XYZ file of C-alpha atoms in Angstrom:
404
model
C -9.008 10.566 0.338
C -9.867 10.551 -3.341
C -9.894 7.882 -6.024
C -6.073 7.783 -6.209
C -5.988 6.195 -2.751
C -7.707 3.063 -4.123
C -4.517 1.031 -4.652
C -2.071 2.763 -2.333
C 0.549 0.672 -0.553
C 3.491 1.311 1.733
C 6.931 1.165 0.094
C 10.212 0.893 2.016
C 13.053 2.654 0.163
C 16.808 3.115 0.436
C 18.942 5.629 -1.446
C 21.584 8.358 -1.341
C 21.338 12.138 -1.416
C 23.450 14.543 -3.536
C 26.289 14.362 -0.982
C 26.314 10.549 -1.109
C 24.781 10.157 2.383
C 22.727 6.953 2.762
C 19.048 7.480 3.504
C 16.062 5.199 4.050
C 12.391 5.612 4.812
C 8.789 4.656 4.056
C 6.293 6.207 1.662
C 2.611 5.600 0.963
C 2.063 5.627 -2.814
C 0.130 3.997 -5.659
C 3.245 2.380 -7.184
C 7.038 2.148 -7.264
C 7.238 4.664 -10.144
C 5.495 7.291 -7.994
C 7.992 6.682 -5.120
C 10.924 6.941 -7.565
C 9.674 10.201 -9.080
C 8.859 11.738 -5.677
C 12.307 10.928 -4.248
C 14.096 12.119 -7.418
C 12.393 15.521 -6.986
C 13.929 15.665 -3.492
C 17.389 14.967 -4.948
C 17.537 11.364 -3.694
C 18.971 8.581 -5.898
C 17.009 5.399 -5.109
C 18.981 2.160 -4.742
C 16.227 -0.123 -3.411
C 12.407 -0.055 -3.209
C 10.309 -2.787 -1.635
C 6.566 -3.046 -1.099
C 5.783 -3.492 2.583
C 2.879 -5.574 3.897
C 0.463 -4.133 6.472
C 2.531 -5.852 9.156
C 6.129 -4.893 9.652
C 8.880 -7.493 9.235
C 9.705 -6.829 12.856
C 6.497 -8.631 13.765
C 3.643 -6.226 14.444
C 1.805 -3.097 13.409
C 2.462 0.446 14.604
C -0.877 1.842 15.787
C -1.983 5.386 16.660
C -1.933 4.327 20.347
C 1.740 3.310 20.001
C 2.623 6.725 18.503
C 0.695 8.523 21.286
C 2.446 6.505 24.016
C 5.850 7.134 22.422
C 5.123 10.892 22.237
C 4.128 11.006 25.916
C 7.231 9.016 26.972
C 9.547 11.195 24.849
C 7.977 14.399 26.261
C 8.334 13.135 29.862
C 11.983 12.163 29.363
C 12.921 15.422 27.651
C 11.233 17.431 30.440
C 13.337 15.396 32.909
C 16.492 16.444 31.006
C 17.233 13.110 29.285
C 19.128 13.754 25.969
C 17.032 13.132 22.818
C 19.019 10.152 21.447
C 19.152 8.469 24.839
C 15.383 8.977 25.216
C 14.847 7.234 21.846
C 17.027 4.353 23.060
C 15.124 3.935 26.328
C 11.643 4.124 24.713
C 12.597 1.890 21.747
C 14.226 -0.873 23.782
C 11.487 -0.841 26.412
C 8.574 -1.174 23.961
C 6.644 -4.459 23.792
C 5.869 -4.040 20.052
C 8.964 -4.904 17.925
C 7.620 -2.826 15.002
C 7.710 0.314 17.195
C 11.254 -0.509 18.379
C 12.378 -0.848 14.727
C 10.680 2.432 13.747
C 12.285 4.337 16.641
C 15.715 2.796 15.909
C 15.417 3.972 12.262
C 14.429 7.518 13.339
C 17.259 7.606 15.908
C 19.792 6.519 13.237
C 18.457 9.281 10.974
C 18.826 11.945 13.698
C 22.379 10.706 14.440
C 23.370 11.371 10.813
C 22.397 15.049 11.154
C 18.696 15.212 10.239
C 16.367 17.269 12.417
C 13.678 15.367 14.336
C 10.854 16.802 12.189
C 12.691 15.817 8.954
C 13.114 12.265 10.286
C 9.397 12.049 11.190
C 8.375 13.300 7.730
C 9.936 10.164 6.190
C 7.206 8.109 7.907
C 3.923 9.832 6.899
C 2.057 6.627 7.683
C 2.627 7.229 11.407
C 3.414 10.960 11.714
C 0.998 13.269 9.877
C 1.570 16.897 8.831
C 0.167 18.247 12.088
C 2.622 16.125 14.112
C 5.634 17.103 11.982
C 4.669 20.807 11.916
C 4.422 20.955 15.715
C 7.736 19.135 16.213
C 9.336 21.524 13.697
C 7.887 24.550 15.561
C 9.249 23.133 18.846
C 12.716 22.653 17.359
C 12.782 26.161 15.869
C 11.684 27.820 19.129
C 13.823 25.581 21.375
C 10.779 24.339 23.315
C 10.567 20.787 21.947
C 9.841 19.240 25.373
C 6.760 21.420 26.048
C 5.575 21.038 22.422
C 5.816 17.229 22.656
C 3.890 17.397 25.945
C 1.158 19.477 24.284
C 1.146 17.119 21.277
C 0.828 14.038 23.511
C -2.110 15.659 25.374
C -3.780 16.510 22.058
C -3.389 12.927 20.762
C -4.613 11.382 24.041
C -7.747 13.544 24.095
C -8.482 12.974 20.388
C -8.117 9.205 20.774
C -10.295 9.223 23.890
C -13.123 10.873 21.914
C -12.776 8.434 18.991
C -12.702 5.512 21.456
C -15.873 6.707 23.209
C -17.792 7.079 19.925
C -16.629 3.632 18.748
C -17.687 2.023 22.027
C -21.090 3.750 21.821
C -21.606 2.376 18.286
C -20.178 -1.097 18.997
C -22.976 -2.216 21.344
C -25.988 -1.575 19.049
C -24.157 -2.866 15.938
C -23.110 -6.116 17.670
C -26.683 -6.640 18.954
C -28.124 -6.070 15.442
C -25.664 -8.629 13.970
C -26.497 -11.209 16.679
C -30.248 -10.589 16.199
C -29.916 -11.137 12.431
C -27.943 -14.391 12.907
C -30.486 -15.724 15.464
C -33.410 -14.788 13.180
C -31.714 -16.512 10.219
C -31.153 -19.701 12.283
C -34.823 -19.701 13.407
C -36.011 -19.133 9.828
C -33.770 -21.800 8.235
C -33.780 -24.584 10.870
C -36.527 -24.107 13.504
C -39.582 -22.969 11.505
C -39.334 -25.764 8.834
C -39.628 -28.278 11.755
C -42.808 -26.492 12.949
C -44.107 -26.508 9.347
C -43.890 -30.311 9.201
C -45.751 -30.526 12.515
C -48.498 -28.137 11.339
C -48.984 -29.984 8.013
C -50.507 -32.896 9.998
C -53.043 -30.602 11.707
C -55.322 -30.394 8.694
C -56.762 -27.081 9.972
C -56.397 -23.528 8.642
C -53.365 -21.790 10.128
C -53.515 -18.185 11.501
C -52.324 -15.386 9.173
C -49.198 -14.470 11.251
C -48.058 -18.121 11.126
C -48.570 -18.294 7.338
C -46.578 -15.058 6.839
C -43.660 -16.318 8.993
C -43.697 -19.675 7.181
C -43.640 -17.946 3.774
C -40.620 -15.836 4.900
C -38.952 -19.024 6.203
C -39.475 -20.768 2.827
C -37.833 -17.803 1.109
C -34.892 -17.941 3.554
C -34.423 -21.709 3.070
C -34.528 -21.380 -0.720
C -32.402 -18.267 -1.121
C -30.220 -18.098 2.047
C -27.053 -17.922 -0.095
C -28.435 -14.922 -2.026
C -29.566 -13.131 1.168
C -26.227 -13.544 2.968
C -24.277 -12.811 -0.237
C -26.271 -9.652 -0.991
C -26.026 -8.295 2.572
C -22.293 -9.139 2.900
C -21.484 -7.793 -0.587
C -23.589 -4.677 0.011
C -21.811 -3.869 3.303
C -18.359 -4.467 1.716
C -19.197 -2.323 -1.340
C -20.650 0.435 0.862
C -17.509 0.732 3.041
C -15.173 0.265 0.023
C -16.874 3.144 -1.807
C -17.095 5.287 1.342
C -13.349 4.980 1.925
C -12.367 5.796 -1.673
C -14.969 8.159 -3.135
C -14.883 11.826 -2.097
C -18.477 12.329 -3.276
C -19.643 9.386 -1.147
C -17.697 10.717 1.877
C -19.309 14.116 1.428
C -22.845 12.658 1.233
C -22.298 10.250 4.181
C -20.656 12.857 6.441
C -23.559 15.267 5.835
C -26.033 12.450 6.505
C -24.232 11.381 9.718
C -24.553 14.903 11.146
C -28.329 14.811 10.507
C -28.888 11.464 12.269
C -31.096 11.660 15.365
C -29.068 11.384 18.631
C -25.901 10.023 16.904
C -25.599 13.131 14.699
C -25.327 15.396 17.761
C -22.520 13.259 19.261
C -20.554 13.271 15.963
C -21.004 17.056 15.591
C -19.773 17.954 19.102
C -16.867 15.473 18.802
C -15.820 17.131 15.501
C -16.049 20.632 17.038
C -13.971 19.434 20.025
C -11.300 18.093 17.663
C -11.374 21.312 15.576
C -10.872 23.472 18.699
C -8.220 21.179 20.232
C -6.177 21.040 16.988
C -6.345 24.797 16.334
C -5.494 25.581 19.979
C -2.470 23.228 19.907
C -1.148 24.623 16.607
C -1.726 28.274 17.527
C -0.086 27.894 20.969
C 2.975 26.407 19.236
C 3.409 29.646 17.305
C 2.310 28.223 13.932
C 0.675 31.045 11.858
C -3.137 30.886 11.780
C -3.426 30.309 8.000
C -0.884 27.444 8.153
C -2.566 26.020 11.277
C -5.909 25.788 9.479
C -4.337 23.386 6.939
C -3.640 20.854 9.697
C -7.003 21.578 11.359
C -8.849 20.733 8.116
C -6.949 17.443 7.821
C -7.701 16.528 11.450
C -11.415 17.467 11.283
C -12.525 13.903 10.465
C -15.710 15.103 8.706
C -16.029 16.442 5.149
C -18.507 19.159 6.208
C -15.991 20.593 8.688
C -13.072 19.933 6.303
C -14.777 22.104 3.628
C -15.761 24.704 6.255
C -12.151 24.941 7.540
C -10.831 25.367 3.987
C -13.333 28.235 3.484
C -12.230 29.786 6.806
C -8.565 29.503 5.705
C -9.350 31.213 2.397
C -11.221 34.097 4.111
C -8.621 34.547 6.896
C -5.821 34.755 4.305
C -7.602 37.734 2.673
C -7.867 39.643 5.988
C -11.183 38.448 7.483
C -11.163 37.815 11.252
C -11.391 34.184 12.394
C -14.732 34.816 14.184
C -16.403 36.275 11.061
C -14.965 33.514 8.823
C -16.275 30.825 11.220
C -19.667 32.559 11.401
C -19.926 32.573 7.590
C -19.675 28.757 7.446
C -22.825 28.382 9.632
C -21.591 25.076 11.124
C -20.362 26.350 14.517
C -22.597 26.945 17.566
C -22.987 30.466 18.960
C -21.024 29.614 22.119
C -17.946 28.647 20.062
C -18.153 31.861 18.017
C -18.434 34.017 21.171
C -15.434 32.294 22.823
C -13.329 32.722 19.647
C -14.372 36.416 19.445
C -13.283 36.971 23.089
C -10.014 35.104 22.363
C -9.261 37.282 19.335
C -10.030 40.519 21.200
C -7.997 39.581 24.290
C -5.096 37.986 22.391
C -5.644 34.656 24.162
C -7.100 32.652 21.273
C -5.227 29.423 22.118
C -6.489 29.521 25.729
C -10.106 30.166 24.663
C -10.002 27.392 22.030
C -8.585 25.036 24.671
C -11.552 25.879 26.947
C -13.959 25.236 24.036
C -12.280 21.852 23.441
C -12.501 20.956 27.165
C -16.196 21.882 27.240
C -17.105 19.874 24.128
C -14.985 16.870 25.166
C -17.003 16.781 28.412
C -20.174 17.117 26.301
C -19.090 14.066 24.275
C -18.572 12.086 27.524
C -22.050 13.008 28.785
C -23.714 12.400 25.395
C -22.114 8.954 25.014
C -23.234 7.991 28.547
C -26.789 9.157 27.808
C -26.688 7.310 24.475
C -25.602 4.058 26.132
C -28.445 4.353 28.685
C -30.963 5.102 25.924
C -29.808 2.282 23.606
C -30.325 -0.567 26.106
C -34.130 -0.295 26.501
C -34.532 0.437 22.755
C -32.537 -2.672 21.796
C -34.517 -4.801 24.277
C -37.807 -3.587 22.730
C -36.592 -4.333 19.166
C -35.234 -7.788 20.090
C -38.327 -8.623 22.143
C -40.645 -7.625 19.280
C -38.635 -9.512 16.637
C -37.834 -12.794 18.418
C -41.024 -12.719 20.551
C -43.128 -12.076 17.438
C -41.620 -15.116 15.659
C -42.183 -17.396 18.668
C -45.811 -16.227 19.170
C -46.573 -16.645 15.440
C -45.367 -20.283 15.567
C -47.230 -21.125 18.793
C -50.584 -19.587 17.727
C -51.780 -22.800 15.959
C -50.926 -24.819 19.102
C -52.954 -22.407 21.293
C -55.815 -22.595 18.774
C -55.706 -26.383 18.851
C -55.766 -26.366 22.678
C -58.949 -24.212 22.614
C -60.673 -26.621 20.172
C -59.856 -29.598 22.427
């Protein structure tokens, strides 16, 4: 998430281990030298490294939805008693995205040569994060891989559903704002200059609103390239910096939580993800301190990432989870009470799952309310903006009609 991520790319590598066994995989790194050094530390002699484009040679991109669907299919097949390698075959050959088929074929080949499933997944950090690999590893160790994959698939489906709902809630107002800006620019650059020529033949004083709109139009006509360039460049620079600067992420994530209406939705979605991740990890038998590592990474907000790291530090020195969460002052009282009951009764995973269910429903309701609220607000803004421009340009014509 820091500055080092600025020029990261995906590298496909091939090599041999100390026993001479052929290995291959993918790694996200800032350069070939970094890949070489990292693999050497693991005792792998590299024979070939190639930079991979965003799209796989197989003809597509592996998305989070693809990984979720694969996890659900694998869990279903394993619960039905289908052997692991056969399940990989069925899912891989039946997938519509060739990139997913290639990825699954590579993992299957790796498992066939003696690697564990979690070790094979770890070679593809671009698609399978630490949380995913840790849960698969816990399932393999305990001999409950089918139920762990089922739990993992549920976790991923619910997390993606929340992200999808927030994106859809934001998409509508953003698209309307963009359309409104484009329409306003077209009116300013093409329509108002035509009115200006008409009004120049009137020979009478024009109303103040008309003069203001005409002055803005002149500025648009003269400097349209600078306006569009500045706005486009500003948006690009903003998102470029946000993605690569930890300080910027920290400031923006704090600001997002303080936004009216939207801030509440982001906060409850983050708490839902925190509870769902911790519940999933804890139920899999992963120790609490280790679980909090994955929870911090899955938080999706720097405020909750920092809070989870503080909780991890306090829990590792003997503090109870409830007290550590209370000390961060970013969790609602209801969450703290449920966690306290979970700790006392020894059913922490169940209580956290209930918290996640509650807040996921809250996100659903909040997004619905937000969508209902945004429509009238957008109509008022658009009506004021476009209506104001039209009225300003027709005022001289009304004035002229009164004189006649």
